mmCIF file of C-alpha atoms in Angstrom:
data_model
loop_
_atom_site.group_PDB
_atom_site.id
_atom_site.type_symbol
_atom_site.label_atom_id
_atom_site.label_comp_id
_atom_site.label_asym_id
_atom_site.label_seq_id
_atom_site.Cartn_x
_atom_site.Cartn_y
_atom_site.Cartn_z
ATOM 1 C CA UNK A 131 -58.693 -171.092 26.750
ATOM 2 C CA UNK A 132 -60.328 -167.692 25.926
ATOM 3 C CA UNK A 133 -61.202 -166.636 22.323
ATOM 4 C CA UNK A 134 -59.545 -163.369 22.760
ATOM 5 C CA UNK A 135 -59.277 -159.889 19.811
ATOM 6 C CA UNK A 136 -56.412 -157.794 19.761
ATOM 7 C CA UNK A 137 -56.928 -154.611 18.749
ATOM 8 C CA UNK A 138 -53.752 -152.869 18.097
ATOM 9 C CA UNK A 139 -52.117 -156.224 18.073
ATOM 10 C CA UNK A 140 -49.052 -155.294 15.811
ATOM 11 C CA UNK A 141 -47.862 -152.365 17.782
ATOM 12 C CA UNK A 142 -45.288 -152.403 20.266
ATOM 13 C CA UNK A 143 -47.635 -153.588 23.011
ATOM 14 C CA UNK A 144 -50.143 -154.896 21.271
ATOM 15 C CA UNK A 145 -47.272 -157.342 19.682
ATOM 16 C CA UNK A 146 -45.880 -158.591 22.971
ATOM 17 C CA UNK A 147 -49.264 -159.721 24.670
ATOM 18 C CA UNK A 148 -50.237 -161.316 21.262
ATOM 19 C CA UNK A 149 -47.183 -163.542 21.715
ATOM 20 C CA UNK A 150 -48.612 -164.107 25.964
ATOM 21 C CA UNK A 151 -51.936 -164.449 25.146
ATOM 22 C CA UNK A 152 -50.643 -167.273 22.529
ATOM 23 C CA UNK A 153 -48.151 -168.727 24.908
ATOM 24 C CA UNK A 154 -50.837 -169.583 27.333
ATOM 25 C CA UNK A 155 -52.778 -171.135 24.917
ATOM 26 C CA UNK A 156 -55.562 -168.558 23.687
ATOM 27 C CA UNK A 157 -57.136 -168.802 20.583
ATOM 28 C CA UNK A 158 -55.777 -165.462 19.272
ATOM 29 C CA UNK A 159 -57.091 -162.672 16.692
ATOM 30 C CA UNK A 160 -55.114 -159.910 16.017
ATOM 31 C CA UNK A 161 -56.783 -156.633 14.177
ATOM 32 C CA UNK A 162 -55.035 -154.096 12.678
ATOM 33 C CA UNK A 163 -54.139 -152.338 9.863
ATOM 34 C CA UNK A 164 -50.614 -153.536 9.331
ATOM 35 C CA UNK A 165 -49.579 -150.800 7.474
ATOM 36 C CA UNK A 166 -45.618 -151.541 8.076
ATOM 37 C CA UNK A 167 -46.314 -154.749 5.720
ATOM 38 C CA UNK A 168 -44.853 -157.460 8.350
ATOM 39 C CA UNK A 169 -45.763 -158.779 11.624
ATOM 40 C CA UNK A 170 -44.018 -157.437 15.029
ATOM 41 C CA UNK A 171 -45.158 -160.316 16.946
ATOM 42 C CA UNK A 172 -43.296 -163.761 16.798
ATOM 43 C CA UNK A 173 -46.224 -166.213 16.623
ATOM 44 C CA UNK A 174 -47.357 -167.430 13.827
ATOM 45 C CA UNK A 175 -50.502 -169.407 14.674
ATOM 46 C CA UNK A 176 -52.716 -166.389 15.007
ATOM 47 C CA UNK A 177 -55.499 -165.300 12.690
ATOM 48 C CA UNK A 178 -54.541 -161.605 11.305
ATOM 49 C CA UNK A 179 -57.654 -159.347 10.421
ATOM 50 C CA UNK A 180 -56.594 -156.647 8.146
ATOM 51 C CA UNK A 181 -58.934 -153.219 8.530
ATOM 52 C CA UNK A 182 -59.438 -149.991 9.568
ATOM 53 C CA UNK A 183 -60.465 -149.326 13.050
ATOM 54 C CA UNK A 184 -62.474 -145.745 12.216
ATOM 55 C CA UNK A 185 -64.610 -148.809 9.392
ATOM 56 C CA UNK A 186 -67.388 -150.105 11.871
ATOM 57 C CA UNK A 187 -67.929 -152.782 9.645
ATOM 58 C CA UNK A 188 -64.235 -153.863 9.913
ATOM 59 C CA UNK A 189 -64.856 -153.873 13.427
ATOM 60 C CA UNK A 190 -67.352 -155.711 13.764
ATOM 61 C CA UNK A 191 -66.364 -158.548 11.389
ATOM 62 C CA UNK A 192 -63.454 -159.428 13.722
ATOM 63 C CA UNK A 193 -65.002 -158.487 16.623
ATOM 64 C CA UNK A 194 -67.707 -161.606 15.857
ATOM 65 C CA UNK A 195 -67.143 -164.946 17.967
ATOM 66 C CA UNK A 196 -64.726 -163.201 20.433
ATOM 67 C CA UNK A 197 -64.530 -163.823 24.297
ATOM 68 C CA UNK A 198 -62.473 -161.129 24.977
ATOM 69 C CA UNK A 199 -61.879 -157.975 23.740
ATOM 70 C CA UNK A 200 -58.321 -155.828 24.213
ATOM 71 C CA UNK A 201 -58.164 -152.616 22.963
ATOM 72 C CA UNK A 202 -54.526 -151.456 22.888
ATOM 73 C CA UNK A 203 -54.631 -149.124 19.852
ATOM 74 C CA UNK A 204 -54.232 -145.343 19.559
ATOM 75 C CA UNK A 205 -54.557 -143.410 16.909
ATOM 76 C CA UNK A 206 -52.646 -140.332 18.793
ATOM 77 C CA UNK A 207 -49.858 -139.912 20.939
ATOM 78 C CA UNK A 208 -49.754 -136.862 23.677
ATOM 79 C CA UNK A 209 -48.164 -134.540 21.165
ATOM 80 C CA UNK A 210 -50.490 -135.065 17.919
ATOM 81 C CA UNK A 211 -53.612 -135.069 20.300
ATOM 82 C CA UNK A 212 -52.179 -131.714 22.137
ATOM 83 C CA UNK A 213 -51.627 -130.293 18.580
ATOM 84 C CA UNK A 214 -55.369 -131.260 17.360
ATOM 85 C CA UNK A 215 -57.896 -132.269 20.333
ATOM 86 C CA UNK A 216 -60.447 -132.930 17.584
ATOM 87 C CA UNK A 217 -58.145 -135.612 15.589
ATOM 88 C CA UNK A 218 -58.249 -137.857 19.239
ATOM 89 C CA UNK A 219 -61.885 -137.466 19.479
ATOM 90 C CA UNK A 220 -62.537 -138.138 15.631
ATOM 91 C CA UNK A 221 -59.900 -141.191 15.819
ATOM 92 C CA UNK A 222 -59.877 -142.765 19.293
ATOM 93 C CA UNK A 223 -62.669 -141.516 21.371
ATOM 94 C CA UNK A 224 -65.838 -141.912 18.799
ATOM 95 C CA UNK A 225 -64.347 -145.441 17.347
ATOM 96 C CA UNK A 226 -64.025 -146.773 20.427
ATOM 97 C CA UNK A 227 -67.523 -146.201 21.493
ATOM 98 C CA UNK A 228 -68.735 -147.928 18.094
ATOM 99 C CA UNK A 229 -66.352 -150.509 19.084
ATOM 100 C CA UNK A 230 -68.257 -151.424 22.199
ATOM 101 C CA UNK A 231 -71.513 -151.195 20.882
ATOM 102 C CA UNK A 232 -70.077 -153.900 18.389
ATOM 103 C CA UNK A 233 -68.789 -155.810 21.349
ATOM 104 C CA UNK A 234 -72.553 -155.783 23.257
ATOM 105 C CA UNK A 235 -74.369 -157.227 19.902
ATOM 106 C CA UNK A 236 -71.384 -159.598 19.594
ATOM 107 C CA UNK A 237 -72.050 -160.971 22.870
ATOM 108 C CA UNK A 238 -68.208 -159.959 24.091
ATOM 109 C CA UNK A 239 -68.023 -161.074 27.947
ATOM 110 C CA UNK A 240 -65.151 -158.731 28.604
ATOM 111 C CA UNK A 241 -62.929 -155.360 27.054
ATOM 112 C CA UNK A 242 -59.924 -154.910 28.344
ATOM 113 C CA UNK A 243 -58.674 -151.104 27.689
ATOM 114 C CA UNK A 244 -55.120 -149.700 27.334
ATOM 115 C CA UNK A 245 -55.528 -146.760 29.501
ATOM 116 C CA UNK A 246 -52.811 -144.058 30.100
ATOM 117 C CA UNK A 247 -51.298 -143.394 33.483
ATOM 118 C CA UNK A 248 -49.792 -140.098 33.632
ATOM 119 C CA UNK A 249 -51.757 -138.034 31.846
ATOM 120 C CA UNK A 250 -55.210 -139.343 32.986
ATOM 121 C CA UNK A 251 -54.048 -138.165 36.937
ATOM 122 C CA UNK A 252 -52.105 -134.301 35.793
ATOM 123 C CA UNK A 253 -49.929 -132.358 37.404
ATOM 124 C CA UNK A 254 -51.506 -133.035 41.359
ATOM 125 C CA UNK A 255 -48.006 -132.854 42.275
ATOM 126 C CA UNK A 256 -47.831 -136.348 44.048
ATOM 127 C CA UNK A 257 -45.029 -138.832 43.602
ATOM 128 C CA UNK A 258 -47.377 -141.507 43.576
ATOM 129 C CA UNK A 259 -51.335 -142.501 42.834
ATOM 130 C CA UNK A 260 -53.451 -145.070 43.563
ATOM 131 C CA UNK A 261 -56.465 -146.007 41.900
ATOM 132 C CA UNK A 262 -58.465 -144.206 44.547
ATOM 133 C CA UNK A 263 -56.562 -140.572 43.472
ATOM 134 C CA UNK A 264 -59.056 -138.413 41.250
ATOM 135 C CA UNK A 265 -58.461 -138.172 37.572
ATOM 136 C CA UNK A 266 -57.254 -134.822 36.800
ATOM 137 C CA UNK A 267 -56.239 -134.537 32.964
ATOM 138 C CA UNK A 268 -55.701 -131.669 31.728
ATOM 139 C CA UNK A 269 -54.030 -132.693 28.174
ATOM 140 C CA UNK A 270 -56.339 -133.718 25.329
ATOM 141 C CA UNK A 271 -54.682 -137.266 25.550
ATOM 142 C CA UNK A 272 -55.780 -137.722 29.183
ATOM 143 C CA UNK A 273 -58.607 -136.237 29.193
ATOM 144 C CA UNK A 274 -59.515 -138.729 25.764
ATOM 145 C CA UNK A 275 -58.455 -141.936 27.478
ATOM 146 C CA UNK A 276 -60.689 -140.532 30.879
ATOM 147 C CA UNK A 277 -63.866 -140.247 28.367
ATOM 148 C CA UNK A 278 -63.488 -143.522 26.984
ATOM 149 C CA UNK A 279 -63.465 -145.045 30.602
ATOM 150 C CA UNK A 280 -66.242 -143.279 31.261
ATOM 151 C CA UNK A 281 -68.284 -144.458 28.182
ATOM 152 C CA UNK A 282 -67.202 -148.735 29.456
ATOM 153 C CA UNK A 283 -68.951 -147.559 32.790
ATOM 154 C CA UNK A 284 -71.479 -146.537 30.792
ATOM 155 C CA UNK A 285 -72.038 -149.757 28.943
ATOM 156 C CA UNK A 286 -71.331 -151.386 31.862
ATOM 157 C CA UNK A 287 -74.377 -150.010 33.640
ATOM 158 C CA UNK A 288 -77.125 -149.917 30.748
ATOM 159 C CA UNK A 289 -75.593 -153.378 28.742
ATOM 160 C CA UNK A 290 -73.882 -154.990 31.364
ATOM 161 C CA UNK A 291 -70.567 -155.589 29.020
ATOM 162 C CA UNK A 292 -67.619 -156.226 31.409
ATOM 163 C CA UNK A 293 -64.510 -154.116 31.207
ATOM 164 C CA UNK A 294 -61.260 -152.761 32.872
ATOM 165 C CA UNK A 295 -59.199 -150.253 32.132
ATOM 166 C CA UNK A 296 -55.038 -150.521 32.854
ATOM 167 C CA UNK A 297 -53.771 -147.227 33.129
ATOM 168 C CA UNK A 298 -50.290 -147.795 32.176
ATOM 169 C CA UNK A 299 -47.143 -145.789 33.270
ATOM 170 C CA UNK A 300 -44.507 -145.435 30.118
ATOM 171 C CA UNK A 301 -43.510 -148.947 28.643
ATOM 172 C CA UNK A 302 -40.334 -149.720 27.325
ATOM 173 C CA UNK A 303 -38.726 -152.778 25.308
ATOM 174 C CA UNK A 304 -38.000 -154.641 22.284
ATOM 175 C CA UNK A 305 -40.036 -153.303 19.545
ATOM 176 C CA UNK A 306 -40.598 -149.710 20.673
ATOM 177 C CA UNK A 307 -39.696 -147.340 17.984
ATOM 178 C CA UNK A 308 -36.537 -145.283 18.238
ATOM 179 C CA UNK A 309 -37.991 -142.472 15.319
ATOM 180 C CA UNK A 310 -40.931 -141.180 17.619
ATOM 181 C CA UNK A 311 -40.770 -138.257 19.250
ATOM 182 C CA UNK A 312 -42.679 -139.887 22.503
ATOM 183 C CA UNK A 313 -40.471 -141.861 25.248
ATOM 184 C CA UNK A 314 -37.453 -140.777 27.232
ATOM 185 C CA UNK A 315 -35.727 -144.571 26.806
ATOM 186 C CA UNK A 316 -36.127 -145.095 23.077
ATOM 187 C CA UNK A 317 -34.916 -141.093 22.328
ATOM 188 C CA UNK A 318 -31.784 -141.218 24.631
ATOM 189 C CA UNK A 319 -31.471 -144.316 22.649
ATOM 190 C CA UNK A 320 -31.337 -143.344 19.578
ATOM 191 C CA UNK A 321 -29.470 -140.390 19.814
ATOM 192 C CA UNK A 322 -26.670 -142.515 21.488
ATOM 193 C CA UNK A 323 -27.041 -144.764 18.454
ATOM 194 C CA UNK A 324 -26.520 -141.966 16.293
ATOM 195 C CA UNK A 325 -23.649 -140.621 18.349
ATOM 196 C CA UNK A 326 -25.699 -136.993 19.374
ATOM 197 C CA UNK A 327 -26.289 -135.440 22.656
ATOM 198 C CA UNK A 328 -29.123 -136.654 25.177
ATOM 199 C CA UNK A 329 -30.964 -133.644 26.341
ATOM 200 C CA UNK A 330 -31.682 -133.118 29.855
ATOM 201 C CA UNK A 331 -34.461 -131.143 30.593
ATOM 202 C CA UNK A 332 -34.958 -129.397 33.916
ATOM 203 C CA UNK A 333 -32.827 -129.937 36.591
ATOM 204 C CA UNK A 334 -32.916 -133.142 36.772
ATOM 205 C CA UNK A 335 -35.609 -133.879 39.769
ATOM 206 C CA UNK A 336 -38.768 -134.781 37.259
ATOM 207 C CA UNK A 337 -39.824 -138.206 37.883
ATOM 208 C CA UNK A 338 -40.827 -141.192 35.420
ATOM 209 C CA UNK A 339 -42.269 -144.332 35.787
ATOM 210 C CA UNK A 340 -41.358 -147.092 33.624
ATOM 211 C CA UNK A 341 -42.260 -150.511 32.883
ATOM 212 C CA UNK A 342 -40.754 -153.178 30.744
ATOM 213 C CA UNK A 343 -42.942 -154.305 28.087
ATOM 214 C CA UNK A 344 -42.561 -158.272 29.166
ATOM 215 C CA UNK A 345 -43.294 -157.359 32.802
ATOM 216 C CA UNK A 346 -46.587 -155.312 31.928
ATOM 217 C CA UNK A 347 -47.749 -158.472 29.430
ATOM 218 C CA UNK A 348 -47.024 -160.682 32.847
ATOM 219 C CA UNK A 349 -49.572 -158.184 34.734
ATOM 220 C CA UNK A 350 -52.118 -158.008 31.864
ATOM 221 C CA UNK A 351 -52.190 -162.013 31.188
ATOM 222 C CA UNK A 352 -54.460 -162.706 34.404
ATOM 223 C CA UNK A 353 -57.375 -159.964 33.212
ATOM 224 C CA UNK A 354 -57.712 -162.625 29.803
ATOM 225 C CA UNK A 355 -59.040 -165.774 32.019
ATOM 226 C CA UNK A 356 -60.073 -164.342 35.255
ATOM 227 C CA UNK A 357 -63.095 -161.880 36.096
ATOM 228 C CA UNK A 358 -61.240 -158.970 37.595
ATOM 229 C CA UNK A 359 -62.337 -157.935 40.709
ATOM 230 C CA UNK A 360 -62.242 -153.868 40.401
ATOM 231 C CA UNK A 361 -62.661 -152.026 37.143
ATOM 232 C CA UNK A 362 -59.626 -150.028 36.714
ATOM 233 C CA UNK A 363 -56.221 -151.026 38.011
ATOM 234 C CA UNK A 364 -52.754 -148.852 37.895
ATOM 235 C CA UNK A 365 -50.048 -151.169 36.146
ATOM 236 C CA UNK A 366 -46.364 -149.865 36.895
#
């Protein structure tokens, strides 16, 4: 049983591996600013941490007497960050590298890092990648979640904190939210809901890669308890 930190743990995601991580026994934490005023996850024996992730002293209060570190929380979504580059840097990219300097001086044995796994490759043009394919982003977004990888091989090399980074294709599930303007599933959804037109754009030959949310919490489960053997692994 791992001592393990959610960060991000009340989001669509975030909210699902909480209620693996408890399921297989882990002594959970979940941070997060809660700002809907209830709890997406089911479980109820979890401690919740209310705070602000861009307030390093939030951070580091429930980062203290963690195993293991997941970081599943963005502040931007491939729109907002394409519409103000400086807002991901500002609210994902500089928090999370005061989040791992918490995690050294904690004495964290392993992050665990919601990567992105579209945007980080771009437009090569291939209908699949492997781990081994270069990281082309050329959207803010990608190119945010690239830098942050960057900075755990940094800390890796100088401070010796273990990490991996899942670059995950687009999830889908319970929970998601149908009002966001991000994800092909939850849109069509809702506008079936609401009785409107789905909007097909293109001609129809664009392909997506998706993942349902229980099936990506199945692949992510094993990184909590076991040392993983690379550092970044494609999860589709």
């Amino acid at each position: 049983m791992a001592r393990v930190l959610v960060i991000g743990g009340n989001g669509f995601i975030g909210s699902h591996v909480v209620d693996g991580l408890v399921g297989a026994g882990h002594d959970v934490t979940v941070f997060d600013r809660f700002s809907t005023g209830h709890r997406l996850f089911d479980s109820t024996s979890v401690s919740q941490v209310v705070g602000d992730f861009l307030n390093r002293h939030d951070v580091a209060k429930a980062v203290a007497g963690h195993d293991v570190v997941l970081h599943f929380l963005s502040a931007t979504t491939p729109m907002t960050a394409h519409h103000d580059p400086s807002l991901d840097i500002t609210t994902n990219v500089a928090p999370t590298v005061e989040l791992l300097r918490v995690c050294v001086a904690a004495g964290v044995e392993r992050v665990i890092f919601a990567s992105t796994g579209g945007a980080i490759y771009g437009p090569q043009g291939k209908s699949e990648y492997t781990e081994d394919d270069h990281a082309l982003p050329v959207s803010p977004y990608g190119i945010g979640k690239l830098a942050i990888e960057r900075y755990l091989a940094y800390f890796s090399a100088t401070e010796g904190l273990r990490s991996v980074s899942l670059r995950i294709s687009n999830p889908y599930g319970p929970r998601q939210h149908l009002n966001r303007k991000q994800g092909l599933i939850p849109i069509a959804l809702r506008q079936i809901f609401q009785g409107l037109p789905v909007r097909r754009f293109g001609d129809g030959s664009m392909v997506r890669d998706y993942v349902f949310v229980q099936d990506l919490v199945a692949m992510i489960l094993p990184f909590v308890v076991e040392p993983p053997r690379h550092s970044l692994y494609n999860l589709g």
